[in-house]
Coordinates of N, CA and C in Angstrom, one line a residue:
R1008 N 0.9 -1.2 0.0 CA 0.0 0.0 0.0 C 0.9 1.2 -0.1
Y1009 N 1.9 1.1 0.9 CA 2.7 2.6 0.9 C 3.5 2.7 -0.5
E1010 N 4.1 1.5 -1.0 CA 4.8 1.6 -2.3 C 3.8 2.2 -3.4
K1011 N 2.5 1.6 -3.4 CA 1.7 2.1 -4.4 C 1.4 3.6 -4.3
M1012 N 1.2 4.1 -3.0 CA 0.9 5.5 -2.7 C 2.2 6.3 -3.3
K1013 N 3.4 5.8 -3.0 CA 4.6 6.6 -3.5 C 4.6 6.6 -5.0
A1014 N 4.2 5.5 -5.6 CA 4.3 5.7 -7.1 C 3.2 6.4 -7.7
R1015 N 2.1 6.4 -7.1 CA 0.9 7.3 -7.5 C 1.1 8.7 -7.4
N1016 N 2.0 9.1 -6.5 CA 2.3 10.6 -6.2 C 3.6 11.0 -6.6
F1017 N 4.3 10.1 -7.2 CA 5.6 10.3 -7.7 C 6.7 10.8 -6.6
D1018 N 6.5 10.1 -5.4 CA 7.3 10.4 -4.3 C 8.2 9.5 -4.1
F1019 N 9.3 9.8 -3.3 CA 10.4 9.0 -2.8 C 10.8 9.1 -1.3
D1020 N 11.4 8.2 -0.8 CA 11.7 8.3 0.7 C 13.2 8.2 0.8
S1021 N 13.6 8.0 2.1 CA 15.1 8.0 2.2 C 15.7 6.6 1.7
V1022 N 14.9 5.6 1.7 CA 15.4 4.2 1.3 C 15.6 4.3 -0.3
D1023 N 14.6 4.9 -0.9 CA 14.9 5.2 -2.4 C 16.1 6.0 -2.7
R1024 N 16.4 6.9 -1.9 CA 17.4 7.9 -2.1 C 18.8 6.9 -2.0
T1025 N 18.9 6.0 -1.0 CA 20.0 5.3 -0.8 C 20.2 4.2 -1.9
L1026 N 19.1 3.7 -2.3 CA 19.1 2.8 -3.4 C 19.7 3.4 -4.7
A1027 N 19.2 4.7 -4.8 CA 19.7 5.4 -6.2 C 21.2 5.6 -6.1
I1028 N 21.7 5.8 -4.9 CA 23.1 6.0 -4.7 C 23.8 4.7 -4.9
L1029 N 23.3 3.6 -4.3 CA 23.9 2.4 -4.5 C 24.1 2.0 -6.0
R1030 N 23.0 2.2 -6.7 CA 22.9 1.8 -8.2 C 24.0 2.7 -8.9
A1031 N 24.2 3.9 -8.6 CA 25.1 4.8 -9.0 C 26.6 4.5 -8.8
T1032 N 26.8 3.8 -7.7 CA 28.2 3.2 -7.3 C 28.6 2.1 -8.2
E1033 N 27.5 1.4 -8.7 CA 27.8 0.2 -9.6 C 28.4 0.6 -11.0
T1034 N 28.1 1.8 -11.4 CA 28.3 2.2 -12.7 C 29.4 3.4 -12.8
K1035 N 29.5 4.0 -11.6 CA 30.5 5.2 -11.5 C 31.5 5.1 -10.5
I1036 N 32.6 5.7 -10.7 CA 33.7 5.8 -9.8 C 33.7 7.1 -9.0
F1037 N 33.6 6.8 -7.6 CA 33.6 7.9 -6.7 C 35.0 8.3 -6.3
G1038 N 35.4 9.4 -6.7 CA 36.8 9.8 -6.2 C 36.7 10.8 -5.1
G1039 N 37.9 11.2 -4.7 CA 37.9 12.0 -3.4 C 38.9 11.6 -2.5
P1040 N 39.3 12.3 -1.3 CA 40.3 11.8 -0.5 C 40.1 10.6 0.3
H1041 N 41.1 9.8 0.6 CA 40.9 8.5 1.4 C 40.5 8.8 2.7
I1042 N 39.3 8.0 3.0 CA 38.8 8.2 4.5 C 39.3 7.0 5.3
H1043 N 40.1 7.3 6.5 CA 40.6 6.4 7.3 C 39.6 5.8 8.4
E1044 N 38.9 6.9 8.9 CA 38.0 6.5 10.0 C 36.7 7.2 9.7
V1045 N 35.6 6.5 10.2 CA 34.2 6.9 10.1 C 33.5 6.9 11.4
Y1046 N 33.1 8.0 11.9 CA 32.2 8.0 13.1 C 30.8 8.3 12.9
I1047 N 30.0 7.4 13.4 CA 28.4 7.6 13.2 C 27.8 7.8 14.5
D1048 N 27.2 8.8 14.9 CA 26.4 9.0 16.1 C 25.0 8.7 15.9
E1049 N 24.2 8.4 16.8 CA 22.7 8.2 16.6 C 22.5 7.1 15.5
C1050 N 23.3 6.1 15.5 CA 23.2 5.1 14.4 C 21.8 4.3 14.3
Q1051 N 21.1 4.5 15.3 CA 19.7 3.8 15.3 C 18.7 4.5 14.3
D1052 N 19.1 5.6 14.0 CA 18.2 6.5 13.2 C 18.4 6.3 11.7
N1053 N 19.2 5.3 11.3 CA 19.6 5.0 9.9 C 18.9 3.7 9.6
Q1054 N 18.7 3.4 8.2 CA 18.2 2.2 7.8 C 19.5 1.3 7.6
I1055 N 19.2 -0.1 7.7 CA 20.3 -1.0 7.6 C 20.9 -0.8 6.1
I1056 N 20.2 -0.4 5.1 CA 20.6 -0.2 3.8 C 21.6 0.9 3.7
D1057 N 21.4 1.9 4.6 CA 22.4 3.0 4.7 C 23.7 2.4 4.9
Y1058 N 23.8 1.5 5.8 CA 25.0 1.0 6.3 C 25.8 0.1 5.2
K1059 N 24.7 -0.4 4.4 CA 25.4 -1.2 3.1 C 26.1 -0.2 2.3
L1060 N 25.5 1.0 2.1 CA 26.1 2.0 1.4 C 27.4 2.5 2.0
I1061 N 27.4 2.7 3.3 CA 28.7 3.1 4.0 C 29.8 2.1 3.8
L1062 N 29.4 0.8 4.1 CA 30.4 -0.3 3.9 C 31.0 -0.4 2.5
D1063 N 30.1 -0.1 1.5 CA 30.4 -0.1 0.1 C 31.6 1.0 -0.2
L1064 N 31.3 2.1 0.4 CA 32.1 3.4 0.1 C 33.3 3.5 1.1
F1065 N 33.3 3.1 2.4 CA 34.3 3.1 3.2 C 34.6 1.8 3.9
G1066 N 34.6 0.6 3.2 CA 34.7 -0.4 3.8 C 36.2 -0.8 4.2
A1067 N 37.1 0.0 3.9 CA 38.5 -0.3 4.2 C 38.8 0.7 5.4
A1068 N 37.9 1.4 5.9 CA 38.1 2.4 6.9 C 37.7 1.9 8.3
K1069 N 38.2 2.3 9.4 CA 37.7 2.0 10.7 C 36.4 2.7 11.0
I1070 N 35.3 2.0 11.3 CA 34.1 2.5 11.5 C 33.6 2.4 12.9
F1071 N 33.2 3.6 13.7 CA 32.7 3.6 14.8 C 31.3 4.0 14.9
M1072 N 30.4 3.2 15.5 CA 29.0 3.6 15.6 C 28.5 3.6 17.1
A1073 N 27.7 4.6 17.4 CA 27.1 4.9 18.6 C 25.7 5.0 18.6
G1074 N 24.9 4.3 19.4 CA 23.6 4.5 19.3 C 22.7 3.6 20.4
D1075 N 21.5 3.9 20.5 CA 20.6 3.3 21.4 C 19.3 2.8 20.7
V1076 N 19.2 1.5 20.7 CA 18.1 0.9 19.8 C 16.8 1.5 20.6
A1077 N 16.7 1.7 21.8 CA 15.6 2.0 22.6 C 15.2 3.4 22.2
Q1078 N 16.0 4.3 21.5 CA 15.7 5.7 21.1 C 15.4 5.7 19.6
C1079 N 15.1 4.5 19.0 CA 14.8 4.6 17.6 C 13.3 4.9 17.4
I1080 N 13.0 6.1 17.3 CA 11.6 6.6 17.2 C 11.2 7.0 15.8
A1081 N 12.2 7.0 14.8 CA 11.9 7.6 13.5 C 10.9 6.5 12.7
R1082 N 9.9 7.1 12.2 CA 9.0 6.2 11.6 C 9.6 5.4 10.4
G1083 N 9.3 4.1 10.4 CA 9.8 3.3 9.3 C 11.4 2.8 9.6
S1084 N 11.9 3.1 10.7 CA 13.2 2.7 11.0 C 13.2 1.7 12.1
T1085 N 13.8 0.5 11.7 CA 13.7 -0.8 12.7 C 15.2 -1.2 12.9
F1086 N 16.0 -0.3 13.2 CA 17.4 -0.7 13.3 C 17.7 -1.7 14.5
R1087 N 18.5 -2.7 14.2 CA 19.0 -3.5 15.3 C 20.4 -3.9 15.0
F1088 N 21.3 -4.0 16.1 CA 22.6 -4.3 15.8 C 22.8 -5.7 15.3
K1089 N 21.7 -6.6 15.6 CA 21.7 -7.9 15.0 C 21.7 -7.9 13.5
D1090 N 20.8 -7.0 12.9 CA 20.8 -6.9 11.5 C 22.1 -6.3 11.0
L1091 N 22.8 -5.6 11.6 CA 24.1 -5.0 11.2 C 25.2 -6.3 11.1
Y1092 N 25.2 -7.1 12.1 CA 26.1 -8.2 12.1 C 25.7 -9.1 11.0
Q1093 N 24.4 -9.4 10.7 CA 24.0 -10.1 9.5 C 24.5 -9.6 8.2
L1094 N 24.4 -8.3 8.1 CA 24.9 -7.6 6.9 C 26.5 -7.9 6.8
L1095 N 27.2 -7.7 7.7 CA 28.6 -8.0 7.7 C 28.9 -9.3 7.2
Y1096 N 28.0 -10.6 7.9 CA 28.2 -11.8 7.5 C 28.0 -12.1 6.1
M1097 N 26.8 -11.5 5.5 CA 26.4 -11.7 4.2 C 27.6 -11.0 3.2
R1098 N 28.2 -10.1 3.7 CA 29.4 -9.5 3.0 C 30.7 -10.4 3.0
G1099 N 30.7 -11.5 3.8 CA 31.8 -12.4 4.0 C 32.8 -11.8 4.9
N1100 N 32.3 -10.9 5.8 CA 33.3 -10.4 6.9 C 33.3 -11.3 8.0
S1101 N 34.3 -12.0 8.3 CA 34.4 -13.0 9.4 C 34.7 -12.3 10.7
L1102 N 35.0 -10.9 10.7 CA 35.4 -10.5 12.0 C 34.2 -9.8 12.5
K1103 N 34.0 -10.1 13.9 CA 32.8 -9.7 14.7 C 33.2 -8.3 15.2
P1104 N 32.4 -7.3 15.1 CA 32.6 -6.0 15.5 C 32.8 -6.0 17.2
K1105 N 33.7 -5.1 17.6 CA 33.7 -5.1 19.2 C 32.5 -4.2 19.6
E1106 N 31.9 -4.8 20.6 CA 30.8 -4.1 21.2 C 30.9 -3.9 22.6
F1107 N 30.6 -2.7 23.1 CA 30.5 -2.4 24.5 C 29.4 -1.5 24.9
E1108 N 28.8 -1.7 26.1 CA 27.8 -0.9 26.4 C 27.8 0.1 27.5
L1109 N 27.4 1.2 27.4 CA 27.4 2.4 28.2 C 25.9 2.5 28.9
N1110 N 25.9 1.8 30.0 CA 24.5 1.7 30.7 C 24.5 2.7 31.9
I1111 N 25.4 3.5 32.0 CA 25.2 4.4 33.3 C 24.9 5.7 32.5
N1112 N 23.6 6.3 32.9 CA 23.0 7.4 32.5 C 23.3 8.6 33.4
Y1113 N 24.0 9.6 32.9 CA 24.3 10.8 33.6 C 23.1 12.0 33.3
R1114 N 22.3 11.7 32.5 CA 21.3 12.9 32.1 C 20.1 12.6 32.8
S1115 N 19.6 11.4 33.2 CA 18.3 11.3 33.9 C 18.5 10.5 35.2
H1116 N 17.3 10.7 36.2 CA 17.5 10.1 37.3 C 16.9 8.8 37.3
K1117 N 16.9 8.0 38.6 CA 16.6 6.6 38.6 C 15.1 6.3 38.2
G1118 N 14.1 7.2 38.6 CA 12.8 7.1 38.3 C 12.5 7.1 36.9
I1119 N 13.0 8.1 36.1 CA 12.8 8.0 34.7 C 13.4 6.7 34.0
L1120 N 14.6 6.4 34.4 CA 15.2 5.2 33.8 C 14.4 4.0 34.2
K1121 N 13.8 3.7 35.3 CA 13.0 2.7 35.7 C 11.8 2.6 34.7
L1122 N 11.1 3.7 34.6 CA 10.0 3.7 33.7 C 10.4 3.4 32.3
A1123 N 11.6 3.9 31.7 CA 11.9 3.5 30.5 C 12.2 2.1 30.4
S1124 N 12.9 1.5 31.3 CA 13.1 0.1 31.3 C 11.9 -0.9 31.3
S1125 N 10.9 -0.4 32.0 CA 9.7 -1.1 32.1 C 9.1 -1.2 30.7
V1126 N 9.1 0.0 29.9 CA 8.4 -0.1 28.5 C 9.4 -0.9 27.7
I1127 N 10.6 -0.9 27.8 CA 11.5 -1.7 27.0 C 11.2 -3.3 27.4
H1128 N 10.9 -3.6 28.6 CA 10.7 -4.9 29.0 C 9.4 -5.4 28.3
L1129 N 8.3 -4.5 28.2 CA 7.2 -4.8 27.4 C 7.5 -5.1 26.1
L1130 N 8.2 -4.2 25.4 CA 8.5 -4.5 24.0 C 9.2 -5.8 23.9
R1131 N 10.0 -6.2 24.7 CA 10.7 -7.5 24.4 C 9.8 -8.7 24.6
I1132 N 8.6 -8.4 25.5 CA 7.7 -9.5 25.8 C 6.7 -9.6 24.5
F1133 N 6.2 -8.5 24.0 CA 5.1 -8.5 22.9 C 5.7 -8.4 21.6
F1134 N 7.0 -7.8 21.4 CA 7.7 -7.8 20.1 C 9.2 -8.2 20.4
P1135 N 9.4 -9.5 20.6 CA 10.7 -10.0 20.9 C 11.7 -9.7 19.8
D1136 N 11.3 -9.7 18.6 CA 12.5 -9.4 17.5 C 12.5 -7.9 17.1
S1137 N 11.9 -7.1 17.7 CA 12.0 -5.8 17.4 C 13.1 -4.9 18.0
I1138 N 13.8 -5.4 19.0 CA 14.7 -4.7 19.7 C 15.9 -5.5 20.3
D1139 N 17.1 -5.1 20.2 CA 18.2 -5.9 20.9 C 18.1 -6.1 22.3
Q1140 N 18.7 -7.2 22.8 CA 18.8 -7.4 24.1 C 19.9 -6.7 24.8
L1141 N 19.6 -5.6 25.4 CA 20.7 -4.8 26.1 C 20.5 -4.6 27.4
S1142 N 21.6 -4.4 28.4 CA 21.5 -4.1 29.8 C 20.6 -3.0 30.1
P1143 N 19.8 -2.9 31.2 CA 19.0 -1.8 31.4 C 19.9 -0.6 31.9
E1144 N 19.6 0.6 31.6 CA 20.4 1.7 32.1 C 20.1 2.0 33.5
I1145 N 21.2 2.6 34.2 CA 21.1 2.9 35.6 C 21.6 4.3 35.9
S1146 N 21.2 4.8 37.0 CA 21.5 6.2 37.3 C 22.0 6.2 38.6
E1147 N 22.9 7.2 39.1 CA 23.4 7.4 40.4 C 22.7 8.3 41.3
V1148 N 21.7 8.9 40.7 CA 21.0 10.1 41.3 C 19.5 9.7 41.4
G1149 N 18.9 10.3 42.4 CA 17.3 10.2 42.5 C 16.7 11.3 41.8
G1150 N 15.4 11.3 41.9 CA 14.6 12.5 41.5 C 13.2 12.4 41.9
P1151 N 12.5 13.6 41.6 CA 11.0 13.6 42.0 C 10.2 12.7 41.1
Q1152 N 9.1 12.2 41.6 CA 8.0 11.5 40.8 C 7.3 12.5 40.1
P1153 N 6.9 12.1 38.9 CA 6.1 12.9 38.0 C 4.7 13.3 38.5
L1154 N 4.3 14.4 38.2 CA 2.9 14.9 38.7 C 1.9 14.8 37.6
I1155 N 0.9 14.0 37.9 CA -0.1 13.8 36.8 C -1.3 14.8 37.0
I1156 N -1.5 15.6 36.0 CA -2.7 16.6 36.2 C -3.9 16.1 35.2
E1157 N -5.0 16.0 35.8 CA -6.3 15.6 35.0 C -7.3 16.3 35.6
G1158 N -8.5 16.3 34.8 CA -9.8 16.8 35.3 C -9.9 18.3 35.0
C1159 N -9.1 18.8 34.2 CA -9.1 20.3 34.1 C -9.0 20.8 32.6
E1160 N -9.4 22.0 32.2 CA -9.4 22.3 30.9 C -7.9 22.7 30.6
A1161 N -7.6 22.5 29.3 CA -6.2 22.8 29.0 C -5.7 24.2 29.2
K1162 N -6.6 25.2 28.8 CA -6.1 26.5 29.2 C -5.8 26.8 30.5
D1163 N -6.4 26.0 31.6 CA -6.0 26.4 32.9 C -4.8 25.8 33.4
L1164 N -4.1 25.0 32.5 CA -2.7 24.6 32.9 C -1.8 25.7 32.9
F1165 N -2.0 26.6 31.9 CA -1.2 27.7 31.7 C -1.5 29.1 32.2
V1166 N -2.5 29.0 33.1 CA -2.9 30.1 33.8 C -2.6 30.3 35.1
H1167 N -2.2 31.4 35.7 CA -1.7 31.6 37.2 C -2.8 32.7 37.6
R1168 N -3.5 32.3 38.7 CA -4.4 33.2 39.3 C -3.6 34.3 40.2
N1169 N -3.8 35.5 39.8 CA -3.3 36.5 40.6 C -4.2 37.3 41.4
D1170 N -4.4 36.9 42.8 CA -5.4 37.4 43.6 C -5.2 38.9 44.0
N1171 N -3.9 39.3 43.8 CA -3.6 40.8 44.2 C -4.4 41.7 43.3
I1172 N -4.3 41.3 42.0 CA -4.9 42.2 41.0 C -6.2 41.7 40.3
K1173 N -6.7 40.6 41.0 CA -7.9 40.1 40.5 C -7.8 39.7 38.9
S1174 N -6.9 39.1 38.5 CA -6.8 38.8 37.0 C -6.1 37.6 36.8
D1175 N -6.2 37.0 35.7 CA -5.5 35.7 35.3 C -4.4 36.1 34.3
E1176 N -3.4 35.4 34.5 CA -2.1 35.8 33.9 C -1.5 34.4 33.2
F1177 N -1.3 34.4 32.0 CA -0.7 33.3 31.3 C 0.9 33.1 31.9
I1178 N 1.1 31.8 32.1 CA 2.6 31.4 32.7 C 3.4 31.4 31.3
E1179 N 4.6 32.0 31.6 CA 5.5 32.0 30.5 C 6.6 31.1 30.9
F1180 N 6.9 30.0 30.0 CA 7.9 29.1 30.3 C 9.3 29.7 29.9
G1181 N 10.3 29.2 30.7 CA 11.7 29.8 30.4 C 12.3 28.9 29.4
A1182 N 13.7 29.1 29.2 CA 14.6 28.3 28.4 C 14.8 26.9 29.0
G1183 N 14.5 26.8 30.3 CA 14.7 25.5 31.0 C 13.4 24.5 31.1
Q1184 N 12.4 25.0 30.6 CA 11.0 24.4 30.5 C 10.7 24.2 29.0
V1185 N 9.9 23.1 28.9 CA 9.3 22.7 27.5 C 7.9 22.0 27.7
I1186 N 7.1 22.2 26.7 CA 6.1 21.3 26.5 C 6.1 20.5 25.3
I1187 N 6.0 19.2 25.7 CA 6.2 18.2 24.6 C 4.9 17.6 24.1
V1188 N 4.6 17.6 23.0 CA 3.3 17.1 22.4 C 3.7 16.0 21.4
R1189 N 2.5 15.3 21.1 CA 2.8 14.0 20.2 C 3.0 14.5 18.8
D1190 N 2.3 15.4 18.2 CA 2.4 15.8 16.8 C 2.2 17.1 16.5
E1191 N 2.2 17.6 15.3 CA 2.0 19.0 14.8 C 0.6 19.3 15.2
K1192 N -0.4 18.5 15.0 CA -1.8 19.1 15.4 C -2.0 19.4 16.8
A1193 N -1.3 18.7 17.7 CA -1.3 18.8 19.1 C -0.7 20.2 19.6
R1194 N 0.5 20.4 18.8 CA 1.2 21.7 18.9 C 0.2 22.8 18.6
K1195 N -0.5 22.8 17.6 CA -1.4 24.0 17.1 C -2.4 24.2 18.2
R1196 N -2.9 23.0 18.8 CA -4.0 23.2 19.8 C -3.5 24.0 20.9
V1197 N -2.2 23.8 21.3 CA -1.7 24.5 22.5 C -1.4 26.0 22.2
E1198 N -0.9 26.2 20.9 CA -0.6 27.5 20.4 C -1.8 28.4 20.3
V1199 N -3.0 27.7 20.0 CA -4.3 28.5 20.0 C -4.7 28.9 21.3
I1200 N -4.3 28.2 22.4 CA -4.5 28.7 23.9 C -3.7 29.8 24.3
N1201 N -2.5 29.8 23.8 CA -1.5 31.0 24.0 C -0.3 30.7 23.2
N1202 N -0.1 31.5 22.2 CA 1.2 31.3 21.2 C 2.4 31.9 21.9
R1203 N 2.4 32.4 23.0 CA 3.5 33.1 23.8 C 3.9 32.1 25.1
I1204 N 3.3 30.9 25.1 CA 3.5 30.1 26.3 C 5.0 29.8 26.5
G1205 N 5.6 29.4 25.4 CA 7.1 29.0 25.5 C 7.4 28.1 24.5
M1206 N 8.4 27.1 24.8 CA 8.9 26.2 23.8 C 7.9 25.0 23.6
I1207 N 7.4 24.9 22.6 CA 6.5 23.7 22.3 C 7.1 22.7 21.3
L1208 N 7.5 21.5 21.6 CA 8.2 20.6 20.7 C 7.4 19.3 20.7
T1209 N 7.5 18.8 19.4 CA 7.0 17.2 19.2 C 8.1 16.4 19.8
V1210 N 7.7 15.0 19.8 CA 8.5 14.0 20.4 C 9.9 14.0 19.5
F1211 N 9.7 14.0 18.3 CA 10.8 14.1 17.4 C 11.7 15.2 17.6
E1212 N 11.2 16.3 17.8 CA 12.0 17.6 17.9 C 12.8 17.6 19.1
A1213 N 12.2 17.0 20.3 CA 12.8 17.0 21.6 C 13.8 16.0 21.8
K1214 N 14.0 15.0 20.7 CA 14.9 13.9 21.1 C 16.3 14.5 21.2
G1215 N 16.9 14.0 22.3 CA 18.4 14.5 22.5 C 18.5 15.7 23.3
M1216 N 17.6 16.5 23.5 CA 17.5 17.8 24.2 C 17.4 17.6 25.7
E1217 N 17.9 18.5 26.6 CA 17.7 18.5 28.0 C 17.0 19.6 28.6
F1218 N 16.1 19.5 29.3 CA 15.3 20.5 30.1 C 15.1 20.2 31.5
N1219 N 15.0 21.3 32.3 CA 14.8 21.2 33.8 C 13.5 20.6 34.2
D1220 N 12.4 21.1 33.5 CA 11.1 20.8 33.7 C 10.4 20.5 32.3
V1221 N 9.5 19.4 32.3 CA 8.9 19.1 31.0 C 7.4 18.7 31.3
L1222 N 6.5 19.3 30.5 CA 5.2 19.0 30.6 C 4.8 18.3 29.4
L1223 N 4.4 17.0 29.5 CA 3.9 16.1 28.5 C 2.4 16.2 28.4
F1224 N 2.0 17.0 27.3 CA 0.7 17.5 27.2 C -0.2 16.4 26.3
N1225 N -1.1 15.9 27.0 CA -2.1 14.9 26.4 C -1.4 13.9 25.5
F1226 N -0.5 13.2 26.0 CA 0.3 12.4 25.2 C -0.5 11.0 24.9
F1227 N -1.1 10.6 25.8 CA -1.9 9.4 25.6 C -3.1 9.8 24.9
T1228 N -3.9 10.8 25.2 CA -5.0 11.1 24.4 C -5.0 11.4 23.1
D1229 N -3.8 11.8 22.6 CA -3.6 11.9 21.1 C -2.8 10.8 20.5
S1230 N -2.8 9.6 21.2 CA -2.1 8.4 20.6 C -2.9 7.8 19.6
P1231 N -2.3 7.5 18.3 CA -3.0 7.0 17.2 C -3.6 5.8 17.5
A1232 N -3.1 5.0 18.6 CA -3.6 3.7 19.0 C -5.1 3.9 19.4
L1233 N -5.6 4.9 19.9 CA -7.0 5.2 20.1 C -7.9 5.3 19.0
L1234 N -7.4 5.6 17.7 CA -8.2 5.7 16.6 C -8.5 4.2 16.1
K1235 N -8.0 3.1 16.5 CA -8.1 1.7 16.0 C -9.4 1.3 16.6

């Protein structure tokens, strides 16, 4: 269905782009300086076919990849290190890559990591082939429990009642605060309430960023799972 839709609209995606480059490498010689080392961060955000291209172009170079399969949130991406090993095996590479885990998290406290580990555990139970088996992340610091706010209008979340002057004032978030929404439609709903509230990011935009305070706005209400 997806491929038919692309053909009908004359569209192409990142996989089509990589396939086109791979076909070009079969008929053209790519010149340029010799690359000795290749470093790839957030490797889970790429498709396995992208790594076939990288190995074809830089096979003689030392390649270092860093990533976390639990952070693979890009639509259509199902990266696993197992698939990368399989690709190397199919290419006739008998050398097994050196692998090491960095499971101490210095950016989040224990409560957040325990919640994340519980989600990963459920993924392994219900979708055992969708993610690599890695050690759970740990932290050396504690933190506050999240506050769940329900039973109120959305506009009331961003209003502070000032009894001294008998008026309602919109709360403005600073650089250390953020409102995270599921998608662009949810962002527009918040902006309708107040377009000066502060930084509003989708999940994809907030990935890899750090904030002191995070408001996760209607994340489950806006889940596409509820549409089924």
